XYZ file of C-alpha atoms in Angstrom:
544
model
C 10.412 119.317 9.646
C 13.561 120.923 11.778
C 13.100 120.010 15.371
C 14.373 123.010 17.205
C 13.521 121.725 20.773
C 17.157 120.533 21.310
C 18.224 124.138 21.156
C 18.352 126.445 24.275
C 16.634 129.769 24.193
C 19.465 131.751 23.239
C 20.491 129.317 20.258
C 17.033 129.227 18.736
C 17.078 132.691 18.909
C 20.144 132.839 16.836
C 18.305 130.114 14.647
C 15.307 132.150 14.120
C 16.847 135.518 13.280
C 17.240 135.101 9.649
C 17.441 138.495 8.086
C 19.740 141.213 8.662
C 23.177 141.048 10.286
C 23.608 138.945 13.409
C 26.216 138.954 15.786
C 26.093 135.883 17.674
C 28.610 136.324 20.527
C 29.436 132.330 21.358
C 31.352 131.994 24.665
C 33.580 128.494 24.838
C 31.625 125.536 24.860
C 28.215 127.137 24.145
C 27.412 125.202 21.004
C 28.279 127.489 18.187
C 28.412 124.923 15.797
C 25.311 123.533 16.654
C 23.560 127.245 16.213
C 25.409 127.669 12.818
C 24.340 124.328 11.150
C 20.459 124.765 12.453
C 20.279 128.340 11.231
C 21.501 127.264 7.746
C 19.337 124.157 7.608
C 16.339 126.494 8.929
C 17.149 129.227 6.092
C 16.524 126.339 3.799
C 13.466 125.132 5.456
C 12.306 128.903 4.914
C 12.653 128.610 1.148
C 16.184 129.762 0.408
C 17.966 128.290 -2.137
C 21.068 126.256 -1.013
C 22.992 127.966 -3.736
C 22.338 131.431 -2.192
C 23.943 130.715 1.298
C 27.886 130.598 1.681
C 29.365 129.530 4.903
C 32.935 130.647 5.700
C 35.158 128.860 8.131
C 39.021 128.495 8.981
C 39.557 124.658 8.571
C 38.594 122.369 6.224
C 37.678 120.147 9.132
C 35.139 122.559 10.368
C 33.839 122.794 6.684
C 33.226 119.199 6.260
C 31.545 118.892 9.633
C 29.152 121.597 9.056
C 28.364 120.318 5.689
C 27.768 116.670 7.154
C 25.463 118.191 10.017
C 23.429 120.217 7.738
C 22.910 117.246 5.654
C 21.701 115.285 8.284
C 19.466 117.606 9.633
C 17.591 117.998 5.962
C 18.347 113.952 5.633
C 19.771 115.179 2.266
C 23.077 116.249 0.678
C 22.729 119.875 -0.348
C 25.625 119.806 -3.278
C 24.708 123.622 -4.266
C 25.237 124.939 -1.002
C 29.184 126.674 -0.306
C 30.446 125.793 2.939
C 34.161 126.145 2.417
C 37.295 127.868 4.288
C 37.934 131.439 3.079
C 41.083 130.305 0.853
C 38.877 127.476 -0.708
C 35.972 129.905 -1.373
C 38.346 132.337 -3.266
C 40.100 129.599 -5.293
C 36.541 128.505 -6.441
C 36.042 131.988 -7.620
C 39.273 132.793 -9.201
C 39.027 129.573 -11.195
C 35.596 130.722 -12.536
C 36.572 134.702 -13.042
C 40.383 135.454 -12.880
C 40.363 135.470 -16.688
C 38.270 139.108 -16.331
C 41.923 140.449 -14.953
C 43.717 139.118 -17.498
C 44.868 135.825 -15.590
C 44.473 132.441 -16.731
C 41.901 130.363 -15.114
C 44.846 127.413 -14.904
C 46.964 129.175 -12.184
C 49.141 127.140 -9.818
C 49.233 127.965 -6.227
C 52.538 127.831 -4.792
C 52.965 126.280 -0.940
C 55.775 127.572 1.499
C 58.527 125.687 -0.102
C 57.633 127.029 -3.485
C 57.580 130.878 -2.139
C 61.001 130.390 -0.459
C 62.617 129.053 -3.827
C 61.192 131.697 -5.717
C 62.460 134.369 -2.804
C 65.596 132.662 -2.607
C 66.416 132.726 -6.391
C 65.365 136.428 -6.543
C 67.982 137.434 -3.489
C 70.520 135.181 -5.324
C 70.059 136.882 -8.910
C 70.200 140.470 -7.124
C 73.515 139.731 -5.756
C 72.829 139.107 -2.171
C 73.463 136.173 0.485
C 71.256 134.342 2.401
C 73.196 135.838 5.505
C 72.587 139.161 4.138
C 68.854 138.862 3.510
C 67.286 135.807 4.858
C 64.546 134.618 2.784
C 62.142 133.691 5.475
C 61.928 137.205 6.819
C 61.347 138.344 3.208
C 58.483 136.041 3.059
C 57.099 136.757 6.174
C 57.129 140.579 5.373
C 55.409 140.316 1.849
C 52.946 137.999 3.552
C 52.192 140.723 6.070
C 51.902 143.326 3.542
C 49.322 141.068 1.540
C 47.245 140.131 4.533
C 47.080 143.800 5.811
C 46.480 145.849 2.882
C 44.770 145.595 -0.499
C 47.818 147.442 -1.818
C 50.810 145.295 -0.538
C 53.047 147.625 -2.676
C 52.018 150.758 -0.968
C 52.379 149.061 2.656
C 55.887 148.345 1.759
C 56.543 151.729 0.599
C 55.128 152.932 3.738
C 56.726 150.619 6.270
C 59.845 151.455 8.071
C 63.019 149.906 6.333
C 66.590 150.771 5.825
C 66.067 150.891 2.223
C 63.629 149.726 -0.763
C 65.317 146.069 -0.661
C 62.408 144.576 0.303
C 60.327 146.275 -2.255
C 62.868 145.470 -5.055
C 62.471 141.813 -3.986
C 58.420 141.957 -3.787
C 58.591 143.420 -7.641
C 60.851 140.761 -8.614
C 58.974 137.917 -6.727
C 55.544 139.210 -8.294
C 57.196 139.240 -11.902
C 58.199 135.239 -11.332
C 54.610 134.482 -9.939
C 53.319 136.091 -12.940
C 55.430 134.357 -15.582
C 54.947 131.242 -13.949
C 51.167 131.649 -13.699
C 51.101 131.253 -9.792
C 49.709 132.550 -7.250
C 50.577 132.181 -3.492
C 48.478 131.233 -0.860
C 48.108 135.079 0.337
C 47.049 135.972 -3.180
C 44.020 133.943 -3.150
C 42.242 136.431 -1.005
C 43.896 139.413 -2.299
C 43.333 138.721 -5.998
C 39.884 137.774 -5.416
C 39.582 141.471 -3.561
C 41.024 142.980 -6.503
C 38.695 141.078 -8.691
C 35.651 142.176 -6.955
C 37.085 146.051 -6.889
C 37.909 146.105 -10.278
C 35.099 144.205 -12.033
C 31.762 145.579 -10.727
C 29.832 143.016 -12.757
C 31.570 140.054 -11.207
C 30.935 141.572 -7.701
C 27.297 141.793 -8.540
C 27.155 138.491 -9.548
C 28.501 136.881 -6.612
C 26.144 139.288 -4.490
C 23.344 138.220 -6.329
C 24.212 134.798 -5.754
C 25.021 134.824 -1.941
C 22.333 136.308 -0.526
C 23.146 134.818 2.758
C 26.697 134.876 4.194
C 27.648 133.183 7.710
C 31.250 133.399 9.255
C 32.289 131.050 11.728
C 35.554 132.194 14.257
C 35.030 135.885 13.068
C 37.354 137.284 15.558
C 40.189 135.540 13.656
C 39.469 137.665 10.232
C 41.855 139.686 8.877
C 41.760 143.136 6.821
C 41.188 141.560 3.386
C 38.640 138.844 4.684
C 36.627 141.875 6.062
C 36.878 143.695 2.925
C 35.492 140.464 0.915
C 32.854 140.235 3.450
C 31.822 144.099 3.458
C 31.870 143.963 -0.424
C 29.443 140.775 -0.596
C 27.076 141.953 2.092
C 26.972 145.829 1.484
C 23.663 145.712 -0.082
C 21.617 142.913 1.348
C 23.290 142.970 4.683
C 22.299 139.201 5.222
C 25.359 138.585 7.131
C 25.606 136.296 10.503
C 29.197 136.055 12.470
C 29.821 133.859 14.978
C 32.881 134.444 17.232
C 34.248 135.336 20.234
C 36.656 138.140 21.180
C 38.106 136.296 24.098
C 39.382 133.907 22.105
C 41.300 136.049 19.619
C 44.972 134.545 19.603
C 45.765 135.009 15.946
C 46.836 138.624 16.044
C 50.551 137.460 14.966
C 48.794 136.104 11.853
C 47.091 139.281 10.746
C 43.837 138.828 12.620
C 42.200 141.941 13.418
C 39.929 142.014 16.774
C 38.427 145.262 15.941
C 36.499 143.259 13.129
C 34.136 141.369 15.800
C 34.533 144.538 18.341
C 33.195 147.065 15.790
C 30.673 144.914 13.778
C 27.787 146.858 14.983
C 29.504 149.904 13.816
C 30.301 148.505 10.398
C 26.771 146.944 9.924
C 24.330 149.545 11.778
C 21.307 147.788 13.525
C 22.897 144.470 13.625
C 21.060 142.179 16.223
C 23.513 140.699 18.863
C 22.921 137.461 20.762
C 25.154 135.893 23.486
C 25.457 132.155 23.653
C 26.822 132.051 27.278
C 25.498 128.326 28.357
C 28.497 126.473 28.564
C 28.164 122.426 28.166
C 31.811 121.745 28.807
C 33.380 122.885 32.039
C 31.888 122.594 35.839
C 30.683 125.792 37.758
C 34.035 126.396 39.459
C 36.419 126.444 36.071
C 33.580 129.221 34.363
C 33.820 131.109 37.654
C 37.843 131.270 37.410
C 37.729 131.565 33.658
C 35.294 134.872 33.893
C 37.017 136.348 36.762
C 40.331 136.062 34.832
C 39.182 137.251 31.393
C 36.854 139.958 32.904
C 40.149 141.939 33.503
C 40.514 142.540 29.601
C 39.534 146.028 28.680
C 38.665 145.750 24.940
C 35.881 142.982 25.189
C 32.300 142.505 24.640
C 30.810 141.500 27.974
C 29.691 137.987 28.646
C 29.066 135.600 31.520
C 29.216 132.012 30.822
C 27.320 130.126 33.093
C 26.332 126.232 33.427
C 23.721 124.040 34.784
C 26.491 121.289 35.967
C 27.666 121.296 39.337
C 30.165 123.069 41.052
C 32.891 120.452 40.645
C 36.441 120.031 42.161
C 37.793 123.505 43.579
C 40.699 124.710 41.838
C 44.137 124.430 43.294
C 46.765 127.157 43.046
C 50.238 126.522 44.247
C 53.205 128.657 44.260
C 56.365 127.367 44.060
C 59.723 128.711 44.623
C 61.694 127.237 41.666
C 60.544 125.370 38.213
C 62.113 121.967 39.906
C 60.027 122.550 42.995
C 56.913 123.089 40.615
C 57.571 120.190 38.832
C 57.997 118.083 41.808
C 54.618 119.080 43.085
C 52.951 118.125 40.083
C 54.366 114.631 40.035
C 53.634 113.798 43.497
C 49.500 115.388 42.766
C 49.623 112.958 40.044
C 51.083 109.870 42.142
C 48.598 110.645 44.910
C 45.598 110.565 42.995
C 46.654 107.601 40.988
C 47.195 105.697 44.408
C 43.597 106.705 44.780
C 42.625 104.738 42.045
C 42.684 107.547 39.220
C 44.631 106.620 36.007
C 47.772 108.335 34.392
C 45.383 109.006 31.180
C 43.241 111.356 33.574
C 45.971 114.162 33.656
C 47.140 116.884 31.637
C 50.180 119.151 32.055
C 49.784 122.652 30.350
C 52.681 125.008 30.135
C 53.134 128.211 28.000
C 56.384 127.684 26.094
C 58.196 125.017 24.876
C 61.379 125.510 27.084
C 59.259 124.697 30.216
C 58.931 121.095 29.371
C 62.456 120.114 29.897
C 62.342 120.316 33.522
C 58.848 118.673 33.777
C 60.017 115.866 31.696
C 62.873 115.202 33.727
C 60.970 115.090 36.735
C 58.304 112.798 35.405
C 61.097 110.511 33.982
C 62.815 110.380 37.845
C 59.083 109.635 39.364
C 58.574 106.787 36.759
C 55.355 108.840 35.616
C 54.860 107.660 31.514
C 54.050 110.433 29.255
C 53.619 111.819 25.611
C 54.249 115.451 24.704
C 51.341 116.832 22.425
C 51.355 119.970 20.211
C 55.408 119.804 20.076
C 58.446 117.974 20.147
C 60.213 116.644 23.220
C 62.685 119.194 24.532
C 65.871 117.069 23.370
C 64.294 116.305 20.349
C 63.910 119.803 19.052
C 66.088 120.859 16.333
C 68.120 123.667 17.919
C 68.778 121.607 21.292
C 69.658 118.430 18.853
C 72.308 120.546 16.759
C 74.186 121.738 20.195
C 73.874 118.433 21.593
C 75.717 117.013 18.361
C 78.426 119.603 18.859
C 78.923 118.689 22.570
C 78.833 114.818 21.471
C 81.421 115.337 18.889
C 83.747 117.135 21.253
C 83.581 114.134 23.743
C 83.504 111.587 21.019
C 85.206 112.521 17.504
C 84.297 109.169 16.218
C 80.716 109.956 16.519
C 79.777 110.055 12.915
C 76.225 110.722 13.582
C 76.889 114.077 15.002
C 79.569 114.943 12.498
C 77.082 114.696 10.056
C 74.482 116.945 11.788
C 76.682 119.733 12.592
C 79.447 119.830 9.932
C 76.989 122.150 7.996
C 75.733 123.667 10.736
C 75.645 126.730 10.368
C 76.036 127.025 6.629
C 79.324 126.154 5.390
C 78.780 125.308 2.046
C 79.080 121.540 2.454
C 76.537 119.803 0.350
C 75.751 116.145 -0.426
C 78.303 115.989 -2.855
C 81.038 117.067 -0.486
C 79.823 114.537 2.050
C 79.834 111.982 -0.476
C 83.065 112.189 -1.133
C 84.276 112.403 2.445
C 82.319 109.171 3.416
C 84.232 107.370 0.334
C 87.481 108.433 1.636
C 86.870 107.629 5.208
C 85.577 104.571 4.632
C 88.465 103.339 2.183
C 90.728 104.112 5.303
C 88.386 102.884 7.977
C 88.642 105.941 10.229
C 85.852 108.491 11.420
C 84.554 111.207 9.138
C 86.152 113.821 11.467
C 89.655 112.282 11.404
C 89.619 111.918 7.492
C 88.279 115.847 7.580
C 91.389 116.738 9.809
C 94.088 114.851 8.075
C 92.563 115.357 4.272
C 93.705 111.786 3.558
C 91.977 110.853 -0.157
C 90.361 114.228 -0.395
C 90.521 116.627 -3.043
C 92.400 119.833 -2.081
C 89.093 121.857 -2.911
C 87.194 119.573 -0.219
C 89.900 119.746 2.206
C 90.274 123.476 2.131
C 86.227 123.632 2.418
C 86.351 121.546 5.273
C 89.188 123.373 7.004
C 87.218 126.204 8.893
C 85.100 123.630 10.765
C 88.151 121.308 11.672
C 89.421 124.531 13.206
C 86.296 125.600 15.015
C 86.365 122.065 16.475
C 89.828 122.466 17.631
C 89.643 125.835 19.186
C 86.364 124.311 20.968
C 88.359 121.570 22.293
C 90.896 123.763 23.764
C 88.162 126.186 25.342
C 86.096 123.185 26.776
C 89.256 122.158 28.701
C 89.597 125.324 30.476
C 85.951 126.497 30.806
C 82.839 125.277 32.896
C 80.671 123.268 30.867
C 77.698 125.673 31.256
C 79.772 128.880 30.345
C 81.608 126.720 27.472
C 78.069 125.715 25.895
C 77.031 129.482 26.079
C 80.260 130.588 24.656
C 79.945 127.952 21.778
C 76.539 128.846 20.727
C 77.897 132.756 20.199
C 80.942 131.936 18.792
C 78.931 129.583 16.075
C 76.565 132.674 15.419
C 73.867 130.255 15.795
C 71.024 132.781 16.813
C 71.908 134.528 13.344
C 71.463 130.974 11.583
C 68.346 130.320 13.342
C 67.142 133.901 12.303
C 67.980 133.038 8.919
C 66.327 129.704 8.857
C 63.053 130.170 11.138
C 59.924 131.522 10.590
C 58.566 134.585 12.148
C 57.993 133.942 15.951
C 59.989 130.994 16.169
C 63.425 132.608 16.902
C 62.947 133.508 20.679
C 61.300 130.655 21.263
C 64.478 128.584 19.999
C 66.644 130.820 21.788
C 64.733 130.215 25.106
C 64.814 126.768 24.860
C 68.808 127.071 24.154
C 68.741 128.899 27.685
C 66.806 126.366 29.368
C 69.401 123.830 27.944
C 72.382 125.854 29.541
C 70.506 125.948 33.015
C 70.125 122.282 32.637
C 73.859 121.633 32.227
C 74.220 124.339 35.201
C 72.555 121.815 37.230
C 74.592 119.016 36.372
C 77.448 120.736 37.008
C 76.725 121.734 40.586
C 75.591 117.916 41.088
C 78.721 116.040 39.817
C 81.595 115.141 42.012
C 84.660 116.400 41.585
C 86.442 113.404 39.945
C 83.038 113.461 37.596
C 83.281 114.782 33.804
C 80.299 117.112 33.565
C 79.989 116.503 30.081
C 79.895 112.831 30.329
C 77.539 113.008 33.161
C 75.302 115.377 31.289
C 75.163 113.491 27.853
C 74.490 110.245 29.782
C 71.724 111.829 31.435
C 70.127 113.094 28.069
C 70.825 109.401 26.795
C 69.093 107.919 29.639
C 65.844 110.305 29.339
C 65.610 109.876 25.757
C 65.809 106.125 26.301
C 62.742 106.090 28.926
C 60.770 108.474 26.493
C 60.799 105.582 24.385
C 58.403 103.426 26.581
C 55.218 101.665 25.207
C 52.062 103.903 25.504
C 50.214 101.276 27.512
C 52.685 101.433 30.464
């Protein structure tokens, strides 16, 4: 017998509401996973066969946890119940029925690298270069079309592009996938949607099987996912969705917040239950969170509360500069540490990667050990390492590591074969790679000619550096390299501006060094030494 006494009143109401459309608005820390798993177990206890239940999540980890919890509650393993991610569910359906569409069940699934390779090959065969048409941008546009419309071709035709080049690439890309019997990640949802639309018999088979559908993180569903759910649940209407519009952050990835805001309109008569008791945070934290999120205009009203004590007050400090802010943070940490707290008790959150640079520098200066989570350390980021490598090579032309990093950044057509030939020639003469590239000794005429633009660029930078303040020089160097265009061609959607913000932060850091060095000191040497020392301290053991 399922013990429901461990649930609060609202959780129990959700668990006992077994028929018809149900929207569970689950605030942060309100026990939504518990409510979901108990509801599944309760359905089975009320005689619903496990194979008639479909539970959809967004991560494999969440799906695995849900399966394990349900099995634990029922004290048995339910192998017939589908608890899967959306993409895994669609893959399973297509493996069984894609032949209805004239496709083979043995299809392969292309990952990001595979897709980029196909798109790159298509662009090349069309006579374009990577600089003219960055394949990452094309992939993003195709993905958007597949996530936002059940007719990607029409979506691309309706979109505002300078010409129909993207549409032509899309057609050739789809043809290549078809010839390879391949689906990309977005196709898993899209082709399942097509299968249901074009084969009423197949749709009815899955409607009859899945009489109860549960969806986690409903605020993160996109248009195609909504259409799949609507098709499956249109007749029996036994759909239970759990989510929180206040936690919808994936609009950039195609999520449509209207799915949760308009659930009652899409499924008339839907019951709405709010899980508002928070088990995670103190009362003061919830008061602040409720007050801030209350300013949102498009949201379902809810008020998180807790039985926990008020807890410590929230401190707000307004700093004049980012260095003053970082200094304040470090002093608060040290003050608490002297009073018995551990460094492990603290977390510092920031909104964008570029902000970590000043924080990291200040933590180092105060001797506070730290780890960066959810991102790279500032000086280990790709764009920072690229520009630092140029600066290192300008300071020391014998720095082979820096040379190898930048000789083909941006792309100059210098591949592995060219590097191998250059390396052998340099080793034979016992000279640095840069010097060998400059003289051309031991190199074929073809390679010497290929390396000449890079050598000329470094010569120009050397002359410019001798007459230009380091911060201004770095800014001009980034522009002269067309580095933004290089990043634009290489990066995923949404990363370009973040990386450019990091470079602006780097220039600001150099400017600080410039203002601090004496007249007889070399700003470049001081700056690179400062970076090297920070990197050295960053490597301290975790237990210090």
